[in-house]
PDB file of C-alpha atoms in Angstrom:
ATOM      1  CA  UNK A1168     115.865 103.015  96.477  1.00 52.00           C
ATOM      2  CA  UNK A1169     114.552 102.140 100.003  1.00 54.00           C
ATOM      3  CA  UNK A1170     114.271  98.477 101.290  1.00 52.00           C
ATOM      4  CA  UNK A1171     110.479  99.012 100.989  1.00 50.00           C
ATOM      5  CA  UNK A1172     110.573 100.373  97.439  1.00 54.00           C
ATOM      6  CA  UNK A1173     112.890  97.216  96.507  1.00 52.00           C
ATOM      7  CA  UNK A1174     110.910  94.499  98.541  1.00 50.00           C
ATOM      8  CA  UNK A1175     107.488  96.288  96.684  1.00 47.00           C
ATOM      9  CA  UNK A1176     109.387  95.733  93.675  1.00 51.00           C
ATOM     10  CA  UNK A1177     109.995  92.165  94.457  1.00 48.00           C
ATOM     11  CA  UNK A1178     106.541  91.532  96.006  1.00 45.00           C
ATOM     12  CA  UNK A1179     104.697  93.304  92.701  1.00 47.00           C
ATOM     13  CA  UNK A1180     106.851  91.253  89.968  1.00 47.00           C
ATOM     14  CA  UNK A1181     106.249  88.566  92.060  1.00 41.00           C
ATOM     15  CA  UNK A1182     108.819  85.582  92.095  1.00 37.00           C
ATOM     16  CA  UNK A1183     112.471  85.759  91.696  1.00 37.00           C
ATOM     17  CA  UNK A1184     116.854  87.486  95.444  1.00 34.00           C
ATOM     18  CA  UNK A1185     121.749  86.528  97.581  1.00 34.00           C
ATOM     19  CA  UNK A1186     125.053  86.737  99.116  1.00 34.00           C
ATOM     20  CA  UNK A1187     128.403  87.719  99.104  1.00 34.00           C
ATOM     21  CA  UNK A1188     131.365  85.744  98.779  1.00 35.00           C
ATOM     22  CA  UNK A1189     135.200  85.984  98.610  1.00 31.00           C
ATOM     23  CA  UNK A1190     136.057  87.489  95.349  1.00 33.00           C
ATOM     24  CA  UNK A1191     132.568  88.731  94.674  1.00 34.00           C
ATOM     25  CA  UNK A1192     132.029  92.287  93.873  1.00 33.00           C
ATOM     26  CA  UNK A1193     129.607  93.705  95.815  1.00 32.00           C
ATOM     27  CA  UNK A1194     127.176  96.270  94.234  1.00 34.00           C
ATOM     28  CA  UNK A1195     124.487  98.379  95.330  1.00 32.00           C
ATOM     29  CA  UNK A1196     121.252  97.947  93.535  1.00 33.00           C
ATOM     30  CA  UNK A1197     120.146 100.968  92.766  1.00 33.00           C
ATOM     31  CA  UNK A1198     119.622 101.175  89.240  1.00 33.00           C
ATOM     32  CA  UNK A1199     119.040  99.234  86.318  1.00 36.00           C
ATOM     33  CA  UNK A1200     116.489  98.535  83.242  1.00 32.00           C
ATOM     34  CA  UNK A1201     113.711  96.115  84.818  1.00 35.00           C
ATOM     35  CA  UNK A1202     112.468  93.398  82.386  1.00 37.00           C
ATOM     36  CA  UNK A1203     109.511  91.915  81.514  1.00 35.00           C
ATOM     37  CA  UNK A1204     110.537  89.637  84.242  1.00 36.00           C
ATOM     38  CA  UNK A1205     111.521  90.895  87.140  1.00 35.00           C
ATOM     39  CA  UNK A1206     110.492  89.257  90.242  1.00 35.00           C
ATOM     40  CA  UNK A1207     110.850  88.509  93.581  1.00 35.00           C
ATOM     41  CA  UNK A1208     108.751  86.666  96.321  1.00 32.00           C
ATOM     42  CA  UNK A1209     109.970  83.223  95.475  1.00 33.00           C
ATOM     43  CA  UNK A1210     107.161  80.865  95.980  1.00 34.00           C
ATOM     44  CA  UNK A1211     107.918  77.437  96.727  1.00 33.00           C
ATOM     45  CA  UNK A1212     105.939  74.252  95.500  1.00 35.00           C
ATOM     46  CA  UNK A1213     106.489  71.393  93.884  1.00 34.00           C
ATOM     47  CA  UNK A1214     106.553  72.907  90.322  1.00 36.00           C
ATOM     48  CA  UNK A1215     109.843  73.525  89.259  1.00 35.00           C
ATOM     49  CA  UNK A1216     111.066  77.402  90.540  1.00 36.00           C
ATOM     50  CA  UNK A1217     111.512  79.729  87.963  1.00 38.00           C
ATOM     51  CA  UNK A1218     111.305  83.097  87.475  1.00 40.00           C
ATOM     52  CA  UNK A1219     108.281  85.362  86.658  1.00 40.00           C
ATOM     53  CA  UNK A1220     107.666  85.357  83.036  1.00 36.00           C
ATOM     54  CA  UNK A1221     106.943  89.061  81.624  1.00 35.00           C
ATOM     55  CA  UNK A1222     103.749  91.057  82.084  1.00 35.00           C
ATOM     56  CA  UNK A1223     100.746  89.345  80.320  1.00 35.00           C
ATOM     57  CA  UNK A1224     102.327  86.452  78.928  1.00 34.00           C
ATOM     58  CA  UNK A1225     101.350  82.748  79.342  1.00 34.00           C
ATOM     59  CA  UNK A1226     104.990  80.652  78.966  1.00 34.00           C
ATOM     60  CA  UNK A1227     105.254  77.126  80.195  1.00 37.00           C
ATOM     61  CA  UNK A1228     108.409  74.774  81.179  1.00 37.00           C
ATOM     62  CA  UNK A1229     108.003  72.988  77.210  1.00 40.00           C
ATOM     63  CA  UNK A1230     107.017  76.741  75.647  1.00 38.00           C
ATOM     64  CA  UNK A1231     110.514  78.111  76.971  1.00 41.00           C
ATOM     65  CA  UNK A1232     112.733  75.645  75.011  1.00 39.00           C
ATOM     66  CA  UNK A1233     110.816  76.031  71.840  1.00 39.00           C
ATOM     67  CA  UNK A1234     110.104  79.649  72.225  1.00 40.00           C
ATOM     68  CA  UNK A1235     106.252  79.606  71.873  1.00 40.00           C
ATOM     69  CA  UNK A1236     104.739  81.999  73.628  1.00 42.00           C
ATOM     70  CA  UNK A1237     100.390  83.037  73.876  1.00 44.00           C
ATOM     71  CA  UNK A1238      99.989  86.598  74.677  1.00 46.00           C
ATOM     72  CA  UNK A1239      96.704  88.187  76.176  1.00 51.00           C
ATOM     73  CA  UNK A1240      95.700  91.753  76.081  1.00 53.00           C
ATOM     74  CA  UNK A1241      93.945  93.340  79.226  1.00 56.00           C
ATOM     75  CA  UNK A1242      92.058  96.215  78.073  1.00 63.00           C
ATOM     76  CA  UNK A1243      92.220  99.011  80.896  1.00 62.00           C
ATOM     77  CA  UNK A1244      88.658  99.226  82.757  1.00 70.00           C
ATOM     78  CA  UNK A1245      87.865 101.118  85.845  1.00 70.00           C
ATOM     79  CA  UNK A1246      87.726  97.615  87.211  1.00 70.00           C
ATOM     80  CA  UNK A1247      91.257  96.918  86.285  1.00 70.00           C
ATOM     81  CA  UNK A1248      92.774 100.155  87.361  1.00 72.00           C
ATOM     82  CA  UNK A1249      90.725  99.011  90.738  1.00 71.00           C
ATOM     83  CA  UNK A1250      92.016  95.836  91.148  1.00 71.00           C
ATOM     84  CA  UNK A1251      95.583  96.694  90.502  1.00 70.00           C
ATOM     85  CA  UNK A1252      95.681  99.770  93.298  1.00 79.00           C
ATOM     86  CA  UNK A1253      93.760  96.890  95.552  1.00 83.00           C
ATOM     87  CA  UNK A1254      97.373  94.206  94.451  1.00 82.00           C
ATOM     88  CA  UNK A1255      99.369  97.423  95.004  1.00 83.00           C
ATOM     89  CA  UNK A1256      98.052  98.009  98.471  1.00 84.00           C
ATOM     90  CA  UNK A1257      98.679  94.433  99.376  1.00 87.00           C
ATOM     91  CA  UNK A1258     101.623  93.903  97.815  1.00 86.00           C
ATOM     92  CA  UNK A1259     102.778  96.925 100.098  1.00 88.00           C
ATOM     93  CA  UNK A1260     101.151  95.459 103.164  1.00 89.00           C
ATOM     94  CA  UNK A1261     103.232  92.196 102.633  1.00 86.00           C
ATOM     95  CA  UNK A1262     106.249  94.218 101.925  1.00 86.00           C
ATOM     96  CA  UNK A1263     106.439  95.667 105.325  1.00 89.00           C
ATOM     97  CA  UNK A1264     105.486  92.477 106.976  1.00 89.00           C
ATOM     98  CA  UNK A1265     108.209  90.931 105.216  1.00 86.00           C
ATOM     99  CA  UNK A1266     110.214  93.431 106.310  1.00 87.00           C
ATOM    100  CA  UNK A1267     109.377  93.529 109.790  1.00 90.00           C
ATOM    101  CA  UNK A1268     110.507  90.076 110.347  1.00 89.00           C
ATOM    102  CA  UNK A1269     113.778  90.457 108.943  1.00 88.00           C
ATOM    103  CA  UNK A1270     117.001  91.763 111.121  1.00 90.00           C
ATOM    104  CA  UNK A1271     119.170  94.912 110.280  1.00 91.00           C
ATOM    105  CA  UNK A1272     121.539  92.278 108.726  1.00 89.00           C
ATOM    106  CA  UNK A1273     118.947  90.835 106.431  1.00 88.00           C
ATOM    107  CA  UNK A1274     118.106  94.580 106.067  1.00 89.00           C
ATOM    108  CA  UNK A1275     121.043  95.212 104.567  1.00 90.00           C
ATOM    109  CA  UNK A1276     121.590  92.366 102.449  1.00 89.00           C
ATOM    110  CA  UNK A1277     118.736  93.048 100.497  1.00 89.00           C
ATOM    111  CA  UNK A1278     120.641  95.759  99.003  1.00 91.00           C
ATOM    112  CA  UNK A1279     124.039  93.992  98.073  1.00 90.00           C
ATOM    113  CA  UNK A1280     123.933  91.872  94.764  1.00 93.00           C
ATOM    114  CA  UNK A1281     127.452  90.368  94.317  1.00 93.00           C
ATOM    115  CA  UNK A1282     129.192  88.621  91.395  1.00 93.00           C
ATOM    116  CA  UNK A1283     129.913  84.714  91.063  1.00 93.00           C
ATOM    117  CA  UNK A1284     132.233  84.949  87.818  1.00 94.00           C
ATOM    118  CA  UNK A1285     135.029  82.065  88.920  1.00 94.00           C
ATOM    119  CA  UNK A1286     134.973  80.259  92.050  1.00 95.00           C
ATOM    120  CA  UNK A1287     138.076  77.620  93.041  1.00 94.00           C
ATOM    121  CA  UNK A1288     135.839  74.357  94.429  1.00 89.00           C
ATOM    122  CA  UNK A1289     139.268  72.348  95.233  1.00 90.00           C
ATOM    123  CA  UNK A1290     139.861  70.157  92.540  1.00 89.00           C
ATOM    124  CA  UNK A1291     143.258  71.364  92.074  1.00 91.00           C
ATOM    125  CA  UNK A1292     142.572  73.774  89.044  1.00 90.00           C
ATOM    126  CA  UNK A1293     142.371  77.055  91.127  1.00 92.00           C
ATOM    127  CA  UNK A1294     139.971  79.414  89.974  1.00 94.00           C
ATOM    128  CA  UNK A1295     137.138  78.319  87.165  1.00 95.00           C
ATOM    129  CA  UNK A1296     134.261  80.020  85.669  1.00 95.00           C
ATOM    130  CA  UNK A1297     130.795  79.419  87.532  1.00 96.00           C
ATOM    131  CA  UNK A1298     128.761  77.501  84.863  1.00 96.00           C
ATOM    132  CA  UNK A1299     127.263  75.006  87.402  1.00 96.00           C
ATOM    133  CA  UNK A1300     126.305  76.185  90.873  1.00 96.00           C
ATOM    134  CA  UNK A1301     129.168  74.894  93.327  1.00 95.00           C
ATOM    135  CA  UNK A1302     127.666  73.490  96.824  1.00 93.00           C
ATOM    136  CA  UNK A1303     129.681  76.020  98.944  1.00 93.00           C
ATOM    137  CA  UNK A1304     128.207  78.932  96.911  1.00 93.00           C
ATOM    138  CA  UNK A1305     124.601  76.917  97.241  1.00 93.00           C
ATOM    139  CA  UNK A1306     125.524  76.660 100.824  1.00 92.00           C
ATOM    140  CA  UNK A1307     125.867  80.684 100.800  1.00 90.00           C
ATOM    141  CA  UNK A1308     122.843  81.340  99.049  1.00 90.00           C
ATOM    142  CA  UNK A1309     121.087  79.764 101.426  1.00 87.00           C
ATOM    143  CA  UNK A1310     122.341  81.161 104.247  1.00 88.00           C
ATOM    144  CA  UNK A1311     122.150  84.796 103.491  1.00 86.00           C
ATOM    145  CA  UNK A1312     119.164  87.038 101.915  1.00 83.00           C
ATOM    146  CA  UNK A1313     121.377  89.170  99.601  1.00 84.00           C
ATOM    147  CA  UNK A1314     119.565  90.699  97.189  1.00 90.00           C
ATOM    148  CA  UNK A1315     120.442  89.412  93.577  1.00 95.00           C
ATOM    149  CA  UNK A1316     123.555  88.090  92.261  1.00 96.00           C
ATOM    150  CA  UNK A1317     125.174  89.689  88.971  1.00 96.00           C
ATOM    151  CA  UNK A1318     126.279  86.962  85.826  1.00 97.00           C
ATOM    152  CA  UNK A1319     128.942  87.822  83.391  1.00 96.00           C
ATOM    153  CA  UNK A1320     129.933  86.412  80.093  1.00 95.00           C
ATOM    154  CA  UNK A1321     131.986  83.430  82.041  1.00 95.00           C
ATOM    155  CA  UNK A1322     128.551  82.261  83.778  1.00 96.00           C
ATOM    156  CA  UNK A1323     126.693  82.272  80.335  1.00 96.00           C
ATOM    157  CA  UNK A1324     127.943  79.588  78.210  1.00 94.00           C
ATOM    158  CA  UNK A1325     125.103  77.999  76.556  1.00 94.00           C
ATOM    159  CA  UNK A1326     121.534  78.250  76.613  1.00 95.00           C
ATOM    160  CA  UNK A1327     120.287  74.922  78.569  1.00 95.00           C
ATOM    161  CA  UNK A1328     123.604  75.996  81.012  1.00 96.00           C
ATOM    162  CA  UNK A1329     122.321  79.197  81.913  1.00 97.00           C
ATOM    163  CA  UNK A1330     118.446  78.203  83.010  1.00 96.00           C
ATOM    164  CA  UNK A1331     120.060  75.114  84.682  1.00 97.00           C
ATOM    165  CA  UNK A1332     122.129  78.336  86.842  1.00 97.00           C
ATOM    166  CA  UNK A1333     119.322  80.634  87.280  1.00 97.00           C
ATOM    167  CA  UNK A1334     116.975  77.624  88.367  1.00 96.00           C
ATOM    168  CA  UNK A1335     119.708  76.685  90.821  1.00 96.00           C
ATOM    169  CA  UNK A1336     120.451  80.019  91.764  1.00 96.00           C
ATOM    170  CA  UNK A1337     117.049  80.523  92.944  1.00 95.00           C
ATOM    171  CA  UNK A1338     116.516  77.803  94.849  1.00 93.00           C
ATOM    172  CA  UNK A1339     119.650  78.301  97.040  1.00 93.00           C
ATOM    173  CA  UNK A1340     118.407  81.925  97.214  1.00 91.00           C
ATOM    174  CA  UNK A1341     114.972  81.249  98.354  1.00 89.00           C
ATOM    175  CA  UNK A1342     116.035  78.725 101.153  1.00 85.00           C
ATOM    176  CA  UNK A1343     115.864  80.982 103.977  1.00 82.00           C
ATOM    177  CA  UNK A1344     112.905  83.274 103.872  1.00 81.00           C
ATOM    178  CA  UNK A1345     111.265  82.387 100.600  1.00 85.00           C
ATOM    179  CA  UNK A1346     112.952  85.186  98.898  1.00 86.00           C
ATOM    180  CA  UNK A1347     114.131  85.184  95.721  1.00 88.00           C
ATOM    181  CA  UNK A1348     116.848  86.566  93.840  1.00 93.00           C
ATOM    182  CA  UNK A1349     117.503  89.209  91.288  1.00 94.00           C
ATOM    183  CA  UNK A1350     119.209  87.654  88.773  1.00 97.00           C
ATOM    184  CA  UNK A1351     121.165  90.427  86.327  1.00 97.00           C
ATOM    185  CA  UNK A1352     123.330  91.047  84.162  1.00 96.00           C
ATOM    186  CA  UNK A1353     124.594  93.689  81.336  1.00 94.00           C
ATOM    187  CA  UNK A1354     123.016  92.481  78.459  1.00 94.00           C
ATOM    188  CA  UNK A1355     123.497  96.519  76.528  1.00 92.00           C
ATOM    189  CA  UNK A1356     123.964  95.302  73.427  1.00 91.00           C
ATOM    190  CA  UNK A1357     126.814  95.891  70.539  1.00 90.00           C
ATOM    191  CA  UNK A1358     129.850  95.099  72.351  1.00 87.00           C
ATOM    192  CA  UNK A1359     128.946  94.753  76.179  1.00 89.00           C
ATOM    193  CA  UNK A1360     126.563  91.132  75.536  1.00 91.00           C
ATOM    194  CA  UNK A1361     127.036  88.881  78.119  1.00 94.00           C
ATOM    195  CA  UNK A1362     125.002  86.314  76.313  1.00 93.00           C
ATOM    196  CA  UNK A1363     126.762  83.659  74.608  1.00 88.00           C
ATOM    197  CA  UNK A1364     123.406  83.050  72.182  1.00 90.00           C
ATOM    198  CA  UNK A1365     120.315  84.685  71.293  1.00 90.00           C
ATOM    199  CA  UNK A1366     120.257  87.835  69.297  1.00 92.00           C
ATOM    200  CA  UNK A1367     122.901  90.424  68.730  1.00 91.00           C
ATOM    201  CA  UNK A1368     121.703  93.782  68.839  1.00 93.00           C
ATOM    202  CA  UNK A1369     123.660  97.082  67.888  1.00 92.00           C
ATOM    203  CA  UNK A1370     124.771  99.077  71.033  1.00 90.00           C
ATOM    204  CA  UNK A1371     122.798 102.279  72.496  1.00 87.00           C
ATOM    205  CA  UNK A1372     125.387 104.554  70.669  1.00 86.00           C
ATOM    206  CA  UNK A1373     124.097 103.223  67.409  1.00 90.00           C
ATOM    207  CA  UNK A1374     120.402 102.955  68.419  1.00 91.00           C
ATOM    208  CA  UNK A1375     120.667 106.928  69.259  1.00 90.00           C
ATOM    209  CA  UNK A1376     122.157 107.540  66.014  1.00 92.00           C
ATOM    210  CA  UNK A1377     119.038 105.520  64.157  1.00 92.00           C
ATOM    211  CA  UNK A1378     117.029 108.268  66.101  1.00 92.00           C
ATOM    212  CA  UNK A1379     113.692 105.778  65.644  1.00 94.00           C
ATOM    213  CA  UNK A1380     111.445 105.254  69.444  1.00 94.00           C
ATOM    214  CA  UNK A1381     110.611 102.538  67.796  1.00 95.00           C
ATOM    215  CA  UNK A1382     113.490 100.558  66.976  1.00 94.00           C
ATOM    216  CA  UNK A1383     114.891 101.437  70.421  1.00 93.00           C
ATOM    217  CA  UNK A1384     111.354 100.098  72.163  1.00 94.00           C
ATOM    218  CA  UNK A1385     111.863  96.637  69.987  1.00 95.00           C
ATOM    219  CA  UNK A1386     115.353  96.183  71.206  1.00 94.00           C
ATOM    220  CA  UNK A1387     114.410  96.826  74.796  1.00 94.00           C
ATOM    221  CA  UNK A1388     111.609  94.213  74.083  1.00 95.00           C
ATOM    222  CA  UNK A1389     113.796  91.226  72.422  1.00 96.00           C
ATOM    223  CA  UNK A1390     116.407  91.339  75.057  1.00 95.00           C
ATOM    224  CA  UNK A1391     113.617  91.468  78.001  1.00 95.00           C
ATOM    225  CA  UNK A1392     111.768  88.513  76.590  1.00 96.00           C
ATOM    226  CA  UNK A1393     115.429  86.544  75.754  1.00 96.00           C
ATOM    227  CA  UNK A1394     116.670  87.374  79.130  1.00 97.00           C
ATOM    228  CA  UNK A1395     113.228  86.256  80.867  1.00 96.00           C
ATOM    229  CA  UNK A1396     113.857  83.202  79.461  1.00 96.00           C
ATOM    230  CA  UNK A1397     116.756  82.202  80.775  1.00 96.00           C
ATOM    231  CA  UNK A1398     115.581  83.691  84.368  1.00 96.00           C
ATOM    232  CA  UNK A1399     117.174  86.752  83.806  1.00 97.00           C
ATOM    233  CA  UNK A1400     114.963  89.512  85.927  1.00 95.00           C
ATOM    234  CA  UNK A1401     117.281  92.640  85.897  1.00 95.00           C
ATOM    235  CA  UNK A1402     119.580  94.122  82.895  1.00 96.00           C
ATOM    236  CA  UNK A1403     121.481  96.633  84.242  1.00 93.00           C
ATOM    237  CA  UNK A1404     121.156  98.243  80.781  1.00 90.00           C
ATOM    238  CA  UNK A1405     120.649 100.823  79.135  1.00 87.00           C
ATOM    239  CA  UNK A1406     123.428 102.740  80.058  1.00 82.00           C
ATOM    240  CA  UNK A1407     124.333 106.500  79.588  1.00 80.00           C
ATOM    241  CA  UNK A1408     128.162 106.627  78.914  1.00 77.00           C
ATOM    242  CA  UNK A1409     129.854 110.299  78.550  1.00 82.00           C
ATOM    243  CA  UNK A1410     132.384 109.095  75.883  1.00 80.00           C
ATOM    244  CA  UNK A1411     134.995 111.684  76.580  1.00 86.00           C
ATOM    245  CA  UNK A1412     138.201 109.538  75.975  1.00 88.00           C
ATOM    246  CA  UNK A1413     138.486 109.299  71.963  1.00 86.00           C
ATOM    247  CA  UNK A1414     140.589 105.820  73.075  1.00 87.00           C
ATOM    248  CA  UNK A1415     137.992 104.263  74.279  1.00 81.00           C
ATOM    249  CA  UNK A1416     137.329 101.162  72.546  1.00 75.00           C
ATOM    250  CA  UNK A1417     133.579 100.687  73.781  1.00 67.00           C
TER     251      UNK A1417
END
């Protein structure tokens, strides 16, 4: 994936992008299942920030914590497919504006997404899971224009915790250049779930084995919408495993 293709990405999802620290893993984002949700171009206002909401779907602030959701079907017109390569095009041309503004450093930010799963903020207890944004990390976010952060079972204790994160997350993310983050995570299912809450679906292994499309395409749906939720824009999921140790216990 080129920096355009992943600022297009960004730009066409539109909303929700980071830095990395001491004892953060740094990975290359080049793959991974895009939710309903993904986003970039963080847009600032005085509405609280949060991350795109999936594809056709009308959520508010209140319709989040109680789940209700309004849904809206576009029927596909010549005049739709028209207006979406016209977004497309300018989408693109904002892309490489974006783009040209930014130095090799930013450049190459774009493409690291580190890990945040512990972080020692001096209180004399070393090392603690990240549940609530710690200023120095803030203080990074803001600084850099990395381009996503991974969470992990540690940084996902509760519902209400999480979308506190994420919110705070993105708004140390989108300090400098308006940029958000991608938020991800390895939400696969079975017994790689990062969530805490939510549903628990069976793993890939076990959707295979139902051999159903459909059952596969509902999974993929639930955790999309769950994840978008909680301002989740990128599972790194589903993943294709060659299970060639018979000790593995995954």
């Amino acid at each position: 994936m080129t920096i355009i293709d992943s600022l297009y990405l960004y730009v066409m999802r539109k909303k929700s992008v980071l830095h990395p620290f001491r004892h953060l893993a740094i990975l290359i984002v080049a793959a991974g299942l895009l939710t309903g949700s993904c986003g970039c171009f963080y847009e600032t206002s005085e509405e609280v920030i949060y991350p795109a909401t999936a594809p056709n779907v009308s959520v508010s602030r209140e319709s989040e914590s109680s789940t209700h959701r309004t849904e809206t079907a576009t029927p596909k017109t010549a005049e739709t497919e028209e207006k979406k390569t016209t977004e497309e095009q300018s989408a693109e041309s904002r892309c490489r504006k974006l783009l040209a503004q930014m130095t090799m450093e930013d450049q190459v930010a774009q493409l690291l997404m580190p890990e945040i799963r512990k972080w020692d903020v001096g209180d004399g207890q070393g090392e603690q899971p990240v549940t609530v944004l710690p200023e120095a990390v803030a203080s990074l976010l803001s600084a850099y224009d990395f381009g996503g952060v991974i969470l992990f079972a540690e940084n996902c204790r509760d519902t209400g915790q999480l979308v506190t994160l994420t919110d705070a997350l993105q708004q140390a993310g989108a300090a400098k250049q308006g940029i958000g983050l991608w938020i991800a995570t390895d939400q696969e299912g079975g017994s790689v779930t990062r969530l805490s809450q939510g549903t628990q679906l069976i793993g890939n292994m076990a959707l295979g084995a139902i051999g159903s499309e459909e059952a596969a395409e509902q999974a993929g749906e639930i955790t999309g919408r769950e994840l978008s939720a909680l301002g989740i824009g990128l599972d790194l999921a589903p993943v294709l495993d060659v299970n060639s140790n018979p000790a593995n216990p995954v």
